[in-house]
Tab-separated table of C-alpha atoms and ligand atoms in Angstrom:
chain	number	residue	atom	x	y	z
G	793	MET	CA	117.026	107.271	95.185
G	794	ARG	CA	116.198	108.076	98.791
G	795	LEU	CA	113.739	106.256	101.027
G	796	VAL	CA	112.061	108.545	103.548
G	797	PRO	CA	109.393	108.078	106.220
G	798	TRP	CA	106.399	110.329	105.606
G	799	GLN	CA	104.190	112.056	108.145
G	800	PRO	CA	100.501	112.589	107.233
G	801	ASP	CA	101.152	116.151	106.059
G	802	ASP	CA	104.003	115.019	103.780
G	803	MET	CA	101.572	112.676	102.065
G	804	LEU	CA	98.913	115.382	101.723
G	805	ARG	CA	101.419	117.820	100.225
G	806	ARG	CA	102.386	115.272	97.549
G	807	LEU	CA	98.880	113.857	96.971
G	808	ASP	CA	98.914	114.668	93.227
G	809	ASP	CA	102.172	112.729	92.809
G	810	VAL	CA	100.918	109.883	94.991
G	811	VAL	CA	97.791	109.514	92.850
G	812	SER	CA	99.878	109.716	89.673
G	813	VAL	CA	102.244	106.910	90.808
G	814	TYR	CA	99.240	104.873	91.945
G	815	GLY	CA	97.453	105.358	88.601
G	816	GLU	CA	100.530	104.458	86.540
G	817	ALA	CA	101.390	101.425	88.670
G	818	MET	CA	97.857	100.002	88.651
G	819	GLY	CA	96.813	101.239	85.191
G	820	TYR	CA	93.610	102.748	86.551
G	821	ARG	CA	91.263	105.178	84.806
G	822	ALA	CA	91.062	108.860	85.782
G	823	GLU	CA	87.509	108.570	87.269
G	824	LEU	CA	88.654	105.891	89.677
G	825	LEU	CA	91.710	107.926	90.640
G	826	ALA	CA	89.598	110.916	91.695
G	827	THR	CA	87.711	108.713	94.169
G	828	ARG	CA	90.926	107.129	95.383
G	829	ARG	CA	92.447	110.556	95.983
G	830	GLY	CA	89.647	111.331	98.438
G	831	TYR	CA	90.165	108.057	100.295
G	832	ILE	CA	93.928	108.512	100.588
G	833	GLY	CA	93.435	112.037	101.916
G	834	ALA	CA	91.217	110.645	104.676
G	835	HIS	CA	93.411	107.594	105.429
G	836	VAL	CA	96.309	109.729	106.662
G	837	ARG	CA	94.276	110.610	109.767
G	838	ARG	CA	93.690	106.995	110.804
G	839	ALA	CA	95.266	105.577	113.959
G	840	GLY	CA	98.653	103.954	113.467
G	841	PHE	CA	99.194	105.603	110.074
G	842	ARG	CA	102.690	104.924	108.702
G	843	ALA	CA	104.018	105.884	105.276
G	844	VAL	CA	107.235	105.727	103.277
G	845	ALA	CA	108.230	107.336	100.005
G	846	THR	CA	111.061	106.880	97.529
G	847	LEU	CA	112.342	110.107	95.993
G	848	THR	CA	114.746	110.581	93.119
G	849	THR	CA	117.728	112.900	93.579
G	850	GLU	CA	115.593	115.583	91.866
G	851	GLY	CA	112.843	115.020	94.437
G	852	GLN	CA	110.416	113.241	92.100
G	853	LEU	CA	108.230	110.554	93.625
G	854	ALA	CA	109.285	107.077	92.432
G	855	GLY	CA	107.149	105.069	94.841
G	856	PHE	CA	105.280	105.060	98.110
G	857	GLY	CA	103.585	102.781	100.587
G	858	TYR	CA	101.310	103.296	103.543
G	859	GLY	CA	99.101	101.558	106.037
G	860	TYR	CA	97.384	101.950	109.397
G	861	ALA	CA	95.857	100.056	112.296
G	862	SER	CA	93.035	97.912	110.966
G	863	GLY	CA	89.874	98.426	112.998
G	864	ALA	CA	86.138	97.708	113.166
G	865	GLY	CA	84.077	100.227	111.196
G	866	GLN	CA	86.657	100.445	108.399
G	867	TRP	CA	85.213	99.112	105.137
G	868	TRP	CA	88.149	96.821	104.270
G	869	HIS	CA	88.426	95.465	107.816
G	870	ASP	CA	84.714	94.703	108.010
G	871	GLN	CA	84.693	92.964	104.610
G	872	VAL	CA	87.635	90.751	105.511
G	873	ARG	CA	86.316	90.084	108.996
G	874	SER	CA	82.942	88.898	107.708
G	875	ALA	CA	84.645	86.478	105.303
G	876	LEU	CA	86.963	84.932	107.903
G	877	PRO	CA	85.958	81.962	110.032
G	878	ASP	CA	85.517	82.867	113.735
G	879	THR	CA	88.802	81.239	114.740
G	880	ASP	CA	90.800	83.362	112.281
G	881	ARG	CA	89.251	86.712	113.182
G	882	GLN	CA	91.103	87.265	116.412
G	883	ARG	CA	94.302	85.723	115.066
G	884	TRP	CA	94.516	88.022	112.057
G	885	LEU	CA	92.486	91.099	112.953
G	886	GLY	CA	92.919	91.357	116.736
G	887	ASP	CA	95.969	93.643	116.489
G	888	CYS	CA	96.553	94.166	112.806
G	889	PHE	CA	98.407	96.642	110.610
G	890	GLU	CA	96.903	96.895	107.116
G	891	VAL	CA	99.218	97.652	104.210
G	892	VAL	CA	96.795	99.740	102.182
G	893	GLU	CA	98.927	100.759	99.188
G	894	LEU	CA	102.414	99.891	97.950
G	895	HIS	CA	103.400	101.091	94.492
G	896	VAL	CA	106.416	101.935	92.393
G	897	ARG	CA	106.285	103.961	89.180
G	898	PRO	CA	106.614	101.476	86.258
G	899	THR	CA	109.821	103.101	84.996
G	900	ALA	CA	111.428	102.555	88.432
G	901	GLN	CA	110.197	98.986	89.020
G	902	GLY	CA	112.536	96.005	89.214
G	903	HIS	CA	115.329	97.641	91.203
G	904	GLY	CA	114.399	96.616	94.734
G	905	ILE	CA	112.450	99.792	95.581
G	906	GLY	CA	109.218	97.953	96.393
G	907	ALA	CA	111.074	95.569	98.698
G	908	ARG	CA	112.839	98.405	100.444
G	909	GLN	CA	109.557	100.291	100.934
G	910	LEU	CA	107.796	97.230	102.293
G	911	ARG	CA	110.613	96.438	104.673
G	912	ALA	CA	110.691	100.003	105.997
G	913	LEU	CA	106.903	100.176	106.346
G	914	LEU	CA	106.701	96.907	108.268
G	915	SER	CA	109.600	97.945	110.487
G	916	MET	CA	107.682	101.097	111.483
G	917	ALA	CA	104.278	99.395	111.859
G	918	ASP	CA	102.606	98.638	115.174
G	919	GLY	CA	100.650	95.400	115.531
G	920	ALA	CA	100.982	91.642	115.949
G	921	THR	CA	100.034	90.871	112.338
G	922	VAL	CA	100.020	92.558	108.946
G	923	LEU	CA	97.410	91.998	106.246
G	924	LEU	CA	97.080	93.216	102.671
G	925	SER	CA	94.974	92.471	99.609
G	926	THR	CA	96.325	91.964	96.133
G	927	PRO	CA	94.640	90.919	92.879
G	928	GLU	CA	94.831	87.195	92.172
G	929	ALA	CA	97.589	86.521	89.645
G	930	ASP	CA	100.160	83.959	88.593
G	931	GLU	CA	102.417	83.861	91.651
G	932	GLN	CA	105.534	83.224	89.584
G	933	LYS	CA	104.823	85.953	87.047
G	934	SER	CA	103.502	88.726	89.275
G	935	ARG	CA	106.152	90.970	90.804
G	936	ALA	CA	103.823	91.882	93.673
G	937	TRP	CA	103.202	88.209	94.519
G	938	ARG	CA	106.894	87.349	94.369
G	939	LEU	CA	107.604	90.279	96.658
G	940	TYR	CA	104.991	89.282	99.250
G	941	ARG	CA	106.044	85.632	99.230
G	942	ARG	CA	109.691	86.623	99.726
G	943	PHE	CA	108.601	88.531	102.821
G	944	GLY	CA	106.847	85.419	104.138
G	945	PHE	CA	103.220	86.440	103.519
G	946	GLU	CA	100.854	83.458	103.644
G	947	ASP	CA	97.325	82.915	102.340
G	948	VAL	CA	94.573	84.187	104.623
G	949	LEU	CA	91.761	84.246	102.036
G	950	ARG	CA	91.941	83.365	98.336
G	951	ASN	CA	89.607	84.345	95.492
G	952	PHE	CA	87.819	86.896	97.607
G	953	TYR	CA	85.495	89.436	95.966
G	954	PHE	CA	85.048	92.885	97.489
G	955	PRO	CA	81.599	94.383	96.810
G	956	GLY	CA	81.633	96.501	93.643
G	957	ASP	CA	84.850	94.997	92.262
G	958	GLU	CA	84.712	92.173	89.749
G	959	ARG	CA	88.335	91.120	90.275
G	960	ALA	CA	89.270	88.295	92.596
G	961	PHE	CA	91.636	89.226	95.409
G	962	ALA	CA	93.852	87.340	97.800
G	963	ILE	CA	94.222	88.472	101.395
G	964	LEU	CA	97.759	87.724	102.539
G	965	GLY	CA	99.210	88.031	106.022
G	966	ARG	CA	102.142	87.421	108.303
G	967	ASP	CA	103.117	88.015	111.890
G	968	LEU	CA	104.947	91.113	113.068
G	969	PRO	CA	107.619	92.036	113.798
G	970	LEU	CA	109.611	90.976	110.732
G	971	THR	CA	112.225	88.387	111.550
G	972	GLU	CA	115.808	89.055	110.511
G	973	ARG	CA	115.412	86.268	107.981
G	974	ALA	CA	112.326	87.834	106.377
G	975	ARG	CA	114.087	91.200	106.331
G	976	ALA	CA	117.088	89.707	104.566
G	977	GLU	CA	115.123	87.537	102.127
G	978	GLY	CA	112.643	90.292	101.311
G	979	ALA	CA	115.233	92.867	100.381
G	980	PRO	CA	118.541	91.125	99.730
G	981	GLY	CA	121.650	93.226	99.688
G	982	ILE	CA	120.024	96.396	100.959
G	983	VAL	CA	121.277	97.731	104.250
G	984	GLY	CA	119.258	100.079	106.444
G	985	ILE	CA	116.442	102.357	105.361
D	1028	LIG	C1	104.686	95.370	93.314
D	1028	LIG	C2	105.687	96.509	93.328
D	1028	LIG	C3	105.343	97.470	94.460
D	1028	LIG	C4	107.099	95.929	93.577
D	1028	LIG	O1	108.045	96.973	93.515
D	1028	LIG	P1	109.387	96.804	92.635
D	1028	LIG	O2	110.293	97.881	93.043
D	1028	LIG	O3	109.013	96.709	91.216
D	1028	LIG	O4	109.858	95.355	93.071
D	1028	LIG	P2	111.094	94.730	93.893
D	1028	LIG	O5	111.522	95.597	94.986
D	1028	LIG	O6	110.764	93.365	94.319
D	1028	LIG	O7	112.086	94.530	92.827
D	1028	LIG	C5	111.838	93.629	91.741
D	1028	LIG	C6	112.978	92.717	91.545
D	1028	LIG	O8	114.191	93.345	91.888
D	1028	LIG	C7	114.979	92.426	92.668
D	1028	LIG	N1	115.775	93.178	93.614
D	1028	LIG	C8	115.710	93.156	94.951
D	1028	LIG	N2	116.643	93.935	95.487
D	1028	LIG	C9	117.311	94.475	94.461
D	1028	LIG	C10	118.384	95.377	94.360
D	1028	LIG	N3	118.997	95.865	95.430
D	1028	LIG	N4	118.799	95.738	93.144
D	1028	LIG	C11	118.218	95.229	92.053
D	1028	LIG	N5	117.198	94.361	92.079
D	1028	LIG	C12	116.752	93.998	93.268
D	1028	LIG	C13	114.020	91.551	93.355
D	1028	LIG	O9	114.637	90.279	93.573
D	1028	LIG	C14	112.879	91.475	92.400
D	1028	LIG	O10	112.998	90.419	91.533
D	1028	LIG	P3	111.709	89.683	90.971
D	1028	LIG	O11	110.641	90.736	90.673
D	1028	LIG	O12	112.193	89.020	89.750
D	1028	LIG	O13	111.251	88.748	92.033
D	1028	LIG	C15	105.713	97.256	91.982
D	1028	LIG	O14	106.166	96.390	90.970
D	1028	LIG	C16	104.385	97.859	91.594
D	1028	LIG	O15	104.085	98.987	91.977
D	1028	LIG	N6	103.595	97.098	90.798
D	1028	LIG	C17	102.331	97.556	90.291
D	1028	LIG	C18	101.361	97.857	91.366
D	1028	LIG	C19	101.165	96.704	92.309
D	1028	LIG	O16	100.989	95.553	91.904
D	1028	LIG	N7	101.163	97.038	93.597
D	1028	LIG	C20	100.889	96.097	94.623
D	1028	LIG	C21	99.426	95.875	94.599
D	1028	LIG	S1	98.872	95.182	96.077
């Protein structure tokens, strides 16, 4: 397995694979994936875009993650902003990198790939804070939750509902840059990118 930084065009070239990993990891239906494909294609042009991918020795996509500078006028940013109390808006959204997607193909999960991707992505990100949203779940049982907690993500909003989605989400955040401790605890035993 090889972890590589991706430029926007790398992501666009592998968009079919990206959507396939995303669909498998999240268990989403084909109709939803078509819409998501369009969004991802547009996201690569956003300011501060950063992406990483994990490739097998045969070049197959095992996982990916990406994010960008969170800004006013973006749907996710505006939803989160309107739900935050005034005092938290500047603290969390003033200079924020949003982790938009982070996924590993189910057959490749559980081997530290997600942690390695997250660590690399946050190391490349600009911003004073990082935010992400993840479905509410049992923190002990969910691999995503365990991963984010290991990296020191704290609760920013809990049981938040985005318009048009019946699932409850948590918005989690932490300061950037990653401390050495968070880097080590998030991805133990892995050296370098
Ligand atoms: C969440 C997700 C990205 C995590 O990626 P992953 O590669 O499966 O997870 P990790 O990197 O944490 O690895 C899992 C386990 O391997 C362990 N691990 C860490 N480094 C390791 C290494 N070098 N070798 C082996 N195992 C290692 C971790 O301790 C972790 O243990 P835990 O899950 O019991 O806490 C992935 O599971 C996924 O795509 N899930 C479905 C989609 C999803 O929920 N995405 C996030 C939505 S916001």
